[in-house]
Coordinates of C-alpha atoms in Angstrom, one line a residue:
M17 CA -18.5 -8.5 -15.9
A18 CA -16.6 -11.7 -14.8
F19 CA -16.6 -12.7 -11.2
A20 CA -14.0 -15.1 -9.9
F21 CA -13.2 -16.2 -6.4
A22 CA -10.9 -18.6 -4.7
L23 CA -11.5 -20.7 -1.6
T24 CA -9.4 -19.6 1.3
A25 CA -9.0 -20.9 4.9
V26 CA -7.1 -19.0 7.6
S27 CA -6.2 -20.3 11.0
I28 CA -5.7 -17.6 13.5
G29 CA -3.5 -18.0 16.5
P30 CA -2.8 -15.9 19.6
P31 CA -2.3 -12.2 19.5
A32 CA 1.5 -12.2 19.9
A33 CA 2.1 -9.9 17.0
R34 CA -1.0 -7.8 17.3
S35 CA -0.2 -4.9 19.5
Q36 CA 0.3 -2.3 16.8
G37 CA -2.1 -3.6 14.2
N38 CA 0.3 -3.1 11.3
G39 CA 0.6 -6.6 9.8
A40 CA -0.7 -7.9 6.5
P41 CA -2.2 -11.3 7.6
G42 CA -1.6 -14.2 5.4
A43 CA -2.7 -17.8 5.5
G44 CA -1.7 -19.1 8.9
S45 CA -0.8 -15.7 10.2
A46 CA -1.2 -14.8 13.8
T47 CA -1.5 -11.1 13.0
L48 CA -5.0 -9.9 12.5
A49 CA -5.3 -6.2 13.2
D50 CA -4.8 -4.4 9.9
P51 CA -6.1 -0.8 9.7
A52 CA -4.4 0.7 6.7
T53 CA -0.9 -0.6 6.5
A54 CA -0.8 -4.0 4.8
H55 CA 2.1 -3.9 2.4
E56 CA 4.3 -7.0 2.3
P57 CA 3.4 -10.7 2.4
T58 CA 3.5 -12.3 5.8
S59 CA 3.1 -16.0 4.9
A60 CA 5.9 -16.5 2.4
E61 CA 7.5 -13.1 2.0
G62 CA 7.7 -11.2 5.3
E63 CA 6.6 -7.6 5.9
D64 CA 7.8 -4.2 6.8
D65 CA 7.3 -4.0 10.6
P66 CA 7.2 -0.7 12.5
G67 CA 7.6 -2.8 15.7
A68 CA 10.9 -4.3 14.5
G69 CA 13.0 -1.9 16.5
G70 CA 15.5 -4.5 17.5
G71 CA 17.7 -3.8 14.5
S72 CA 18.7 -0.3 15.9
S73 CA 22.2 -0.3 17.1
S74 CA 22.5 1.3 20.6
S75 CA 26.3 1.7 20.0
S76 CA 25.6 4.3 17.3
S77 CA 24.7 6.9 20.1
A78 CA 28.4 6.9 21.2
L79 CA 29.8 7.6 17.7
V80 CA 31.6 10.8 17.2
A81 CA 33.2 11.7 13.8
P82 CA 36.6 13.4 13.8
A83 CA 36.5 17.2 14.0
L84 CA 39.3 17.6 11.5
P85 CA 37.6 17.9 8.0
A86 CA 40.3 15.9 6.2
A87 CA 39.7 12.9 8.6
R88 CA 36.0 12.8 8.3
K89 CA 35.5 11.1 5.0
P90 CA 38.1 8.3 5.7
W91 CA 36.4 7.8 9.1
L92 CA 33.0 7.4 7.3
V93 CA 34.4 5.0 4.8
E94 CA 36.1 2.9 7.5
R95 CA 32.9 2.8 9.6
L96 CA 30.6 1.9 6.7
T97 CA 32.9 -0.7 5.5
A98 CA 33.0 -2.3 8.9
A99 CA 29.2 -2.1 9.3
S100 CA 28.6 -3.8 6.0
T101 CA 31.1 -6.6 6.4
S102 CA 31.1 -7.5 10.1
R103 CA 28.1 -9.8 10.5
P104 CA 28.8 -13.5 9.8
Q105 CA 25.0 -14.2 9.6
L106 CA 25.0 -12.2 6.3
A107 CA 28.0 -14.0 4.8
G108 CA 25.9 -15.4 2.0
A109 CA 23.8 -12.2 1.4
T110 CA 24.3 -9.7 -1.4
I111 CA 24.8 -6.2 0.2
A112 CA 24.8 -2.9 -1.7
V113 CA 25.3 0.4 0.0
V114 CA 25.6 3.9 -1.7
V115 CA 25.8 7.3 0.0
V116 CA 25.9 10.7 -1.7
D117 CA 26.1 14.2 -0.4
V118 CA 23.0 15.7 -1.9
T119 CA 24.2 19.3 -1.8
T120 CA 27.6 18.8 -3.5
G121 CA 26.8 15.6 -5.4
E122 CA 30.0 14.1 -4.0
P123 CA 29.9 10.2 -3.7
L124 CA 30.8 9.3 -0.1
F125 CA 30.6 5.5 -0.2
A126 CA 29.8 2.7 -2.6
R127 CA 29.7 -1.0 -2.2
E128 CA 28.2 -3.1 -5.0
G129 CA 26.7 0.1 -6.2
T130 CA 26.0 -1.0 -9.8
R131 CA 24.5 -4.4 -9.1
G132 CA 20.8 -4.9 -9.9
M133 CA 18.9 -5.6 -6.7
N134 CA 15.4 -6.5 -5.6
L135 CA 14.1 -3.3 -3.9
A136 CA 11.1 -4.8 -2.2
S137 CA 8.9 -1.8 -1.1
N138 CA 11.6 0.6 -2.0
A139 CA 10.1 0.3 -5.5
K140 CA 7.4 2.7 -4.2
L141 CA 10.1 5.4 -4.4
L142 CA 10.2 5.0 -8.2
T143 CA 6.4 5.2 -8.4
A144 CA 6.2 8.2 -6.1
I145 CA 8.9 10.1 -7.9
A146 CA 7.4 9.5 -11.3
A147 CA 3.9 10.4 -10.1
L148 CA 4.9 13.6 -8.4
G149 CA 7.0 14.7 -11.4
T150 CA 4.4 13.8 -14.0
L151 CA 1.0 14.5 -12.4
G152 CA 2.0 17.0 -9.8
P153 CA 1.2 16.9 -6.0
G154 CA -2.2 18.6 -6.6
F155 CA -3.6 15.9 -8.9
R156 CA -6.9 14.5 -7.7
W157 CA -9.1 11.5 -8.7
R158 CA -12.8 12.2 -9.4
T159 CA -15.6 9.6 -8.8
G160 CA -18.8 10.8 -10.4
V161 CA -22.5 9.7 -10.6
F162 CA -24.3 10.4 -13.9
A163 CA -27.9 10.0 -15.0
A164 CA -30.8 11.9 -16.6
P165 CA -32.1 14.5 -14.1
P166 CA -35.0 13.2 -11.9
D167 CA -38.6 14.2 -12.7
P168 CA -40.6 16.0 -10.0
A169 CA -41.5 12.7 -8.4
G170 CA -37.8 11.8 -8.0
R171 CA -37.8 9.2 -10.8
V172 CA -34.7 8.9 -13.1
D173 CA -35.5 7.7 -16.6
G174 CA -32.8 5.1 -17.4
D175 CA -29.7 3.8 -15.7
L176 CA -27.6 5.4 -13.0
Y177 CA -23.9 5.5 -13.8
L178 CA -21.0 5.3 -11.3
R179 CA -17.8 6.3 -13.1
G180 CA -14.5 5.7 -11.4
R181 CA -11.1 7.1 -12.1
G182 CA -9.0 4.8 -9.9
D183 CA -9.2 6.7 -6.6
P184 CA -6.8 4.7 -4.4
L185 CA -8.5 5.8 -1.2
L186 CA -12.2 5.8 -2.2
S187 CA -14.0 5.1 1.1
V188 CA -17.3 3.9 2.2
A189 CA -17.9 7.3 3.6
A190 CA -17.3 8.9 0.2
L191 CA -19.9 6.6 -1.4
D192 CA -22.3 7.4 1.4
N193 CA -21.8 11.1 0.7
L194 CA -22.5 10.5 -3.0
A195 CA -25.7 8.7 -2.1
T196 CA -26.7 11.6 0.2
E197 CA -26.1 14.1 -2.5
L198 CA -28.3 12.2 -4.9
A199 CA -31.1 12.0 -2.3
A200 CA -30.7 15.8 -1.7
R201 CA -31.3 16.3 -5.4
G202 CA -34.6 14.5 -5.0
V203 CA -33.6 11.1 -6.6
R204 CA -35.9 8.3 -5.3
T205 CA -36.3 5.7 -8.0
I206 CA -34.0 4.6 -10.8
D207 CA -36.0 3.3 -13.7
G208 CA -33.1 0.9 -14.7
R209 CA -30.0 -0.4 -13.0
L210 CA -26.7 0.7 -11.6
V211 CA -24.0 0.7 -14.3
L212 CA -20.3 1.0 -13.6
D213 CA -18.1 2.9 -16.0
L214 CA -14.8 1.1 -15.8
S215 CA -13.2 2.6 -18.9
Y216 CA -10.3 4.4 -17.1
F217 CA -8.4 1.1 -16.5
D218 CA -8.5 -2.1 -18.5
D219 CA -10.0 -5.3 -17.0
Q220 CA -6.6 -6.8 -15.8
V221 CA -7.2 -6.1 -12.1
E222 CA -4.2 -8.2 -10.8
P223 CA -1.0 -6.1 -10.8
P224 CA 2.1 -7.7 -12.4
H225 CA 3.8 -10.3 -10.3
F226 CA 0.8 -10.6 -7.9
A227 CA 0.1 -14.1 -9.4
E228 CA 3.4 -15.3 -7.9
Q229 CA 1.5 -16.0 -4.7
P230 CA -2.0 -16.8 -6.0
K231 CA -3.3 -18.4 -2.8
E232 CA -2.5 -15.4 -0.6
R233 CA -5.8 -13.7 0.4
A234 CA -4.5 -10.9 2.6
A235 CA -5.4 -7.3 1.8
F236 CA -1.8 -6.4 0.8
R237 CA -2.5 -8.3 -2.5
A238 CA -5.8 -6.6 -3.3
P239 CA -6.7 -6.1 -7.0
V240 CA -7.1 -2.8 -8.7
A241 CA -10.0 -1.6 -10.8
S242 CA -11.3 1.8 -12.1
I243 CA -13.7 1.7 -9.1
G244 CA -12.5 0.2 -5.8
V245 CA -13.7 0.9 -2.3
A246 CA -12.0 0.3 1.1
R247 CA -8.9 -0.6 -0.9
S248 CA -10.8 -3.6 -2.3
A249 CA -10.8 -5.5 1.0
A250 CA -13.5 -6.6 3.5
T251 CA -12.9 -6.8 7.2
V252 CA -14.2 -9.5 9.6
S253 CA -14.3 -8.4 13.2
V254 CA -14.7 -10.7 16.2
M255 CA -15.6 -9.3 19.7
P256 CA -15.7 -11.5 22.7
N257 CA -18.8 -11.4 25.0
P258 CA -18.2 -12.7 28.5
G259 CA -20.3 -15.8 29.1
G260 CA -21.6 -16.1 25.6
T261 CA -20.9 -16.4 21.9
A262 CA -18.7 -13.7 20.3
T263 CA -20.1 -11.0 18.1
V264 CA -18.9 -11.3 14.5
T265 CA -19.4 -8.5 11.9
L266 CA -18.4 -8.1 8.2
E267 CA -17.7 -4.7 6.8
P268 CA -18.4 -2.8 4.7
D269 CA -22.0 -3.7 4.0
A270 CA -22.1 -5.2 0.5
G271 CA -25.7 -6.4 0.8
A272 CA -26.2 -10.1 -0.1
Y273 CA -22.9 -10.2 -2.1
L274 CA -20.7 -10.8 0.9
R275 CA -22.4 -12.9 3.6
L276 CA -21.5 -14.2 7.0
T277 CA -23.0 -17.7 6.7
R278 CA -21.4 -19.3 9.7
T279 CA -20.4 -17.6 12.9
E280 CA -19.6 -20.2 15.6
V281 CA -17.1 -18.4 17.9
V282 CA -17.2 -19.0 21.6
S283 CA -15.9 -16.5 24.2
V284 CA -13.6 -18.1 26.7
T285 CA -11.7 -17.0 29.8
E286 CA -8.9 -19.5 29.6
G287 CA -6.8 -20.9 26.9
R288 CA -5.6 -19.3 23.6
T289 CA -7.6 -17.6 20.9
R290 CA -8.1 -19.9 18.0
L291 CA -10.1 -18.8 15.0
R292 CA -10.6 -20.2 11.5
L293 CA -11.9 -18.1 8.6
E294 CA -13.0 -19.7 5.3
I295 CA -14.1 -17.7 2.3
K296 CA -16.1 -19.7 -0.2
P297 CA -17.5 -18.6 -3.6
R298 CA -21.2 -19.3 -4.4
P299 CA -23.1 -18.8 -7.6
D300 CA -24.5 -15.4 -6.5
H301 CA -22.4 -14.4 -3.5
V302 CA -19.3 -15.0 -1.4
A303 CA -19.7 -16.9 1.9
Y304 CA -17.6 -16.1 5.0
E305 CA -17.5 -18.7 7.7
I306 CA -15.6 -18.2 11.0
T307 CA -15.4 -20.7 13.8
G308 CA -13.3 -21.2 17.0
K309 CA -12.8 -19.4 20.3
I310 CA -11.7 -16.0 21.4
R311 CA -10.3 -15.2 24.8
V312 CA -12.1 -12.4 26.8
G313 CA -9.9 -9.5 27.5
E314 CA -7.9 -9.6 24.3
G315 CA -10.0 -7.0 22.6
T316 CA -11.5 -7.2 19.1
W317 CA -9.8 -9.2 16.4
D318 CA -9.9 -7.8 12.9
V319 CA -8.8 -9.4 9.7
R320 CA -8.9 -7.9 6.2
R321 CA -9.2 -10.0 3.2
R322 CA -9.1 -9.0 -0.5
V323 CA -12.1 -9.3 -2.7
D324 CA -11.6 -10.8 -6.1
D325 CA -13.9 -8.5 -8.0
P326 CA -13.2 -5.0 -6.8
A327 CA -15.7 -3.3 -9.2
R328 CA -18.7 -5.4 -8.2
F329 CA -17.7 -5.0 -4.5
A330 CA -17.7 -1.2 -4.9
G331 CA -21.0 -1.3 -6.8
E332 CA -22.8 -3.4 -4.2
V333 CA -21.5 -1.1 -1.4
F334 CA -22.8 1.9 -3.3
K335 CA -26.2 0.2 -3.9
Q336 CA -26.5 -0.3 -0.1
A337 CA -25.7 3.3 0.5
L338 CA -28.4 4.3 -1.9
A339 CA -30.9 1.9 -0.4
T340 CA -30.2 3.3 3.1
R341 CA -31.3 6.7 1.7
G342 CA -34.4 5.4 0.1
I343 CA -33.2 5.2 -3.5
T344 CA -34.3 2.1 -5.3
F345 CA -33.8 0.4 -8.7
T346 CA -36.3 -1.3 -10.9
Q347 CA -33.6 -3.7 -12.0
K348 CA -31.4 -5.4 -9.4
S349 CA -28.4 -6.4 -11.6
I350 CA -25.3 -4.3 -11.9
G351 CA -24.0 -3.6 -15.4
T352 CA -20.9 -2.1 -16.9
G353 CA -20.6 0.4 -19.7
P354 CA -19.5 4.0 -20.5
V355 CA -21.4 7.0 -19.4
P356 CA -23.7 8.2 -22.3
L357 CA -22.9 11.7 -23.6
T358 CA -26.4 12.8 -22.8
A359 CA -26.1 11.9 -19.1
R360 CA -25.6 14.7 -16.5
L361 CA -23.2 14.7 -13.6
L362 CA -25.4 14.6 -10.5
A363 CA -22.8 14.1 -7.8
A364 CA -19.0 13.9 -7.5
H365 CA -16.3 13.0 -5.0
D366 CA -12.8 14.4 -5.4
S367 CA -10.0 12.6 -3.7
A368 CA -7.3 14.0 -1.5
P369 CA -4.4 15.5 -3.6
L370 CA -1.7 13.2 -4.9
G371 CA 0.8 14.7 -2.4
E372 CA -1.3 13.4 0.5
V373 CA -2.0 10.1 -1.2
I374 CA 1.8 9.5 -1.7
R375 CA 2.3 10.3 2.0
I376 CA -0.1 7.5 3.0
M377 CA 1.4 5.2 0.4
N378 CA 5.0 5.5 1.6
K379 CA 4.5 5.9 5.4
A380 CA 2.2 2.8 5.5
S381 CA 3.9 1.0 2.6
D382 CA 0.5 0.4 1.0
N383 CA 0.7 -1.8 -2.1
Y384 CA -2.9 -1.1 -3.2
V385 CA -2.3 2.6 -3.3
A386 CA 1.0 2.2 -5.1
E387 CA -0.5 0.0 -7.9
S388 CA -3.5 2.4 -8.2
V389 CA -1.0 5.3 -8.6
L390 CA 1.0 3.4 -11.2
K391 CA -2.1 2.6 -13.4
T392 CA -3.3 6.2 -13.0
L393 CA 0.1 7.3 -14.5
G394 CA -0.7 5.1 -17.4
A395 CA -4.2 6.5 -17.9
E396 CA -3.0 10.1 -17.7
T397 CA -0.1 9.7 -20.1
R398 CA -1.6 7.3 -22.6
T399 CA -1.5 8.8 -26.1
T400 CA -4.0 6.6 -27.8
P401 CA -7.7 6.1 -26.9
G402 CA -8.6 3.2 -24.6
P403 CA -8.3 2.1 -21.0
A404 CA -4.9 2.2 -19.3
T405 CA -2.9 -1.0 -19.0
W406 CA -0.2 -1.9 -16.5
E407 CA 2.4 -1.5 -19.2
D408 CA 1.1 2.1 -19.8
G409 CA 1.9 2.9 -16.2
L410 CA 5.3 1.3 -16.3
A411 CA 6.1 3.2 -19.5
A412 CA 5.2 6.4 -17.8
V413 CA 7.6 5.6 -14.9
R414 CA 10.4 4.8 -17.4
T415 CA 9.9 8.2 -19.1
A416 CA 9.9 10.1 -15.9
L417 CA 13.0 8.4 -14.4
A418 CA 14.9 8.8 -17.6
A419 CA 14.5 12.6 -17.3
L420 CA 16.1 12.3 -13.8
G421 CA 19.2 10.5 -15.0
V422 CA 18.2 6.8 -14.9
P423 CA 17.7 5.7 -18.5
A424 CA 15.1 3.1 -19.6
G425 CA 16.6 -0.3 -20.1
S426 CA 19.2 0.1 -17.4
Y427 CA 17.0 -1.3 -14.7
R428 CA 13.8 -3.4 -14.3
Q429 CA 10.6 -2.4 -12.5
G430 CA 7.7 -4.9 -12.9
N431 CA 5.0 -3.2 -10.8
G432 CA 4.4 -0.2 -8.7
S433 CA 4.7 -1.6 -5.2
G434 CA 7.8 -3.9 -5.3
L435 CA 5.8 -6.9 -4.2
F436 CA 7.4 -10.2 -5.1
A437 CA 10.3 -10.5 -7.7
A438 CA 9.4 -7.3 -9.4
T439 CA 12.6 -5.2 -9.5
A440 CA 16.3 -5.1 -10.4
V441 CA 17.6 -1.6 -9.6
S442 CA 21.0 -0.7 -8.4
A443 CA 21.8 1.3 -5.2
T444 CA 23.5 3.9 -7.4
Q445 CA 20.4 4.3 -9.5
L446 CA 18.2 4.6 -6.5
V447 CA 20.4 7.3 -4.9
T448 CA 20.6 9.1 -8.2
L449 CA 16.8 9.4 -8.2
L450 CA 16.7 10.5 -4.6
A451 CA 19.3 13.2 -5.2
A452 CA 17.5 14.4 -8.4
A453 CA 14.1 14.4 -6.7
H454 CA 15.5 16.4 -3.8
A455 CA 16.7 19.0 -6.2
D456 CA 13.4 19.3 -8.1
Y457 CA 11.0 21.4 -6.2
R458 CA 8.0 19.8 -8.0
I459 CA 9.0 16.5 -6.4
G460 CA 11.4 16.9 -3.4
P461 CA 9.2 18.5 -0.7
D462 CA 6.3 16.1 -1.1
L463 CA 8.6 13.0 -1.5
L464 CA 10.4 14.0 1.7
A465 CA 7.2 14.5 3.6
S466 CA 5.9 11.1 2.5
L467 CA 8.8 9.1 4.0
P468 CA 8.6 7.5 7.4
V469 CA 10.5 9.4 10.0
G470 CA 12.9 7.4 12.2
G471 CA 11.4 7.0 15.7
A472 CA 8.3 9.0 14.9
D473 CA 5.9 7.4 12.3
G474 CA 5.2 5.0 9.6
T475 CA 7.2 1.8 9.2
L476 CA 10.1 3.5 11.1
A477 CA 8.0 4.5 14.2
R478 CA 9.9 2.2 16.6
R479 CA 13.4 2.3 15.2
Y480 CA 16.1 4.7 16.2
L481 CA 14.4 5.5 19.5
G482 CA 16.8 7.2 21.9
Q483 CA 19.4 7.6 19.3
P484 CA 20.9 10.5 17.4
A485 CA 19.3 9.4 14.2
R486 CA 15.8 9.7 15.6
G487 CA 14.0 12.4 13.6
R488 CA 17.0 12.8 11.4
V489 CA 16.4 9.9 9.0
R490 CA 13.5 9.9 6.5
A491 CA 13.5 6.7 4.6
K492 CA 11.4 4.1 2.8
T493 CA 11.6 0.5 4.2
G494 CA 11.3 -2.7 2.2
T495 CA 11.1 -6.3 3.3
L496 CA 10.5 -9.6 1.5
E497 CA 11.4 -13.1 2.4
K498 CA 15.0 -12.7 1.5
V499 CA 15.2 -8.9 1.1
V500 CA 15.7 -6.0 3.5
S501 CA 16.1 -2.5 2.2
L502 CA 16.1 1.1 3.4
A503 CA 16.6 4.2 1.3
G504 CA 16.1 7.9 1.8
Y505 CA 17.8 10.8 3.5
V506 CA 19.7 11.6 6.6
G507 CA 20.2 15.2 7.7
V508 CA 21.1 17.2 10.8
D509 CA 20.3 20.5 9.1
S510 CA 19.3 21.7 5.6
N511 CA 22.8 22.4 4.5
R512 CA 24.2 18.9 3.8
P513 CA 21.6 16.1 3.7
L514 CA 22.8 12.7 2.5
A515 CA 20.9 10.4 0.2
F516 CA 21.5 6.8 0.8
A517 CA 20.4 3.3 -0.1
V518 CA 21.1 0.0 1.8
L519 CA 19.9 -3.0 -0.2
V520 CA 20.3 -6.6 1.2
N521 CA 19.3 -9.5 -1.0
D522 CA 19.6 -13.3 -0.7
I523 CA 19.4 -13.1 3.0
P524 CA 19.9 -16.6 4.6
A525 CA 17.6 -18.1 7.2
G526 CA 17.7 -16.1 10.4
G527 CA 19.4 -13.2 8.7
K528 CA 16.7 -10.6 8.7
G529 CA 17.4 -9.3 12.2
P530 CA 21.1 -8.9 11.5
A531 CA 20.3 -7.2 8.1
R532 CA 18.1 -4.6 9.9
A533 CA 20.8 -4.2 12.6
M534 CA 23.4 -3.5 9.9
T535 CA 21.1 -1.1 8.1
D536 CA 20.4 0.8 11.3
E537 CA 24.1 0.9 12.2
I538 CA 24.8 2.5 8.8
V539 CA 22.2 5.1 9.5
G540 CA 23.8 5.8 12.8
V541 CA 27.2 6.3 11.2
L542 CA 25.7 8.7 8.7
A543 CA 24.1 10.7 11.4
A544 CA 27.4 10.9 13.4
Y545 CA 29.2 12.0 10.2
L546 CA 26.8 14.9 9.9
G547 CA 27.4 15.8 13.6
A548 CA 24.3 14.4 15.3
R549 CA 24.7 14.0 19.0

């Protein structure tokens, strides 16, 4: 098992962007709170932001489409044309907009509909559609513990095996439960070592295109292995103590593998919070050093950072869980290898079903989950023996999308999340998939439930507030340094929902706000066309 790490230093400023805790902090980022929603780069690439409600157009609430049926479509085309051409800040941008009536299949509007575009996180729609159609919403990942049965004294003869199957949401609590189950079976001593069965995926843990920003240490760029816990990221928390030094913690507990070796943070009552985190590789561990000051009254600061070896990280966390329950090993090292045919399953954890996992993936725009789902597609559809590769996953997506009307070779998808320069997909192709998915009962209901709801949750929680589109748009957001995208559905009732895609590429400096405003104006027009008041 190869262990590789990179030095990282992060300077942390004031909590200006911290209120919702939805950022994916990058080097130099001021956003620290990051519970489960890191998805797009902040340092060089931007991020989906549920707090970015400023793009919503208040004027859309006054829109009323003509009552005369013959006048409605010309009104829609006129309004969408004006919305997509009226902002001088986007003069240099490439704008693609396509709208289709899902019920009738009638194209309602198209601008640059056939141009290949960078989707950003809208690429997760491709991954979600392929996964739901191929694996089904009830698919689950199983993490199992195998060994020879313990003797009456609780001793296991030989190694203890932890076999992963790529569970995207494997938690510390799940590993704790596995350890508890082993203890309940009477296991006390392993006469050997912990061995990780990583054979479900190959050893290429970096998803395609992730190397385009190699110095980025934020959790949104976490690696993917057959076994990964806490989405392969560790959290450093800093809590101010009035009149003393701050309390610093590192979670989850990975024993001596991840260590807080320097915690020099002073609590202050005046001035701005200034923290610096450095992560340094050592021969047998990774050192975390945090220094600076934190202002009392600002709450706890949390920053999540990827770990470079996700399998070892998960193994060390599991060993700590076992040790807490009095289960020890005669050999300290962690090995890798397949579970022997003679070993018995002693404990297992089954994940949430795929339908729920896709919901978390899309509402939070979680890259780690998306890439885990992609590689799982490869593992479950691979026709030859051996661990799944990233190409296996992408091939499975191509097969699934071809069956829905988008042939392989007509577009480019380089990874499962849309991070970096990974996609070239047209707005027409994206809307074709949305319409086909909506019509397929194996896909449509779970896909629709997974999308952020305007003004309610996910990355659209603070957009469309107080507007007719609130609660009537369900769509996936996407943001990169020069990309803003939104695609999904608008509906007033179940009779005539619209599928739409708004993709903006090559955004000039200062153009992200206008791009979001344009996108939200378009959504407002669609809601008005359907009769929303």
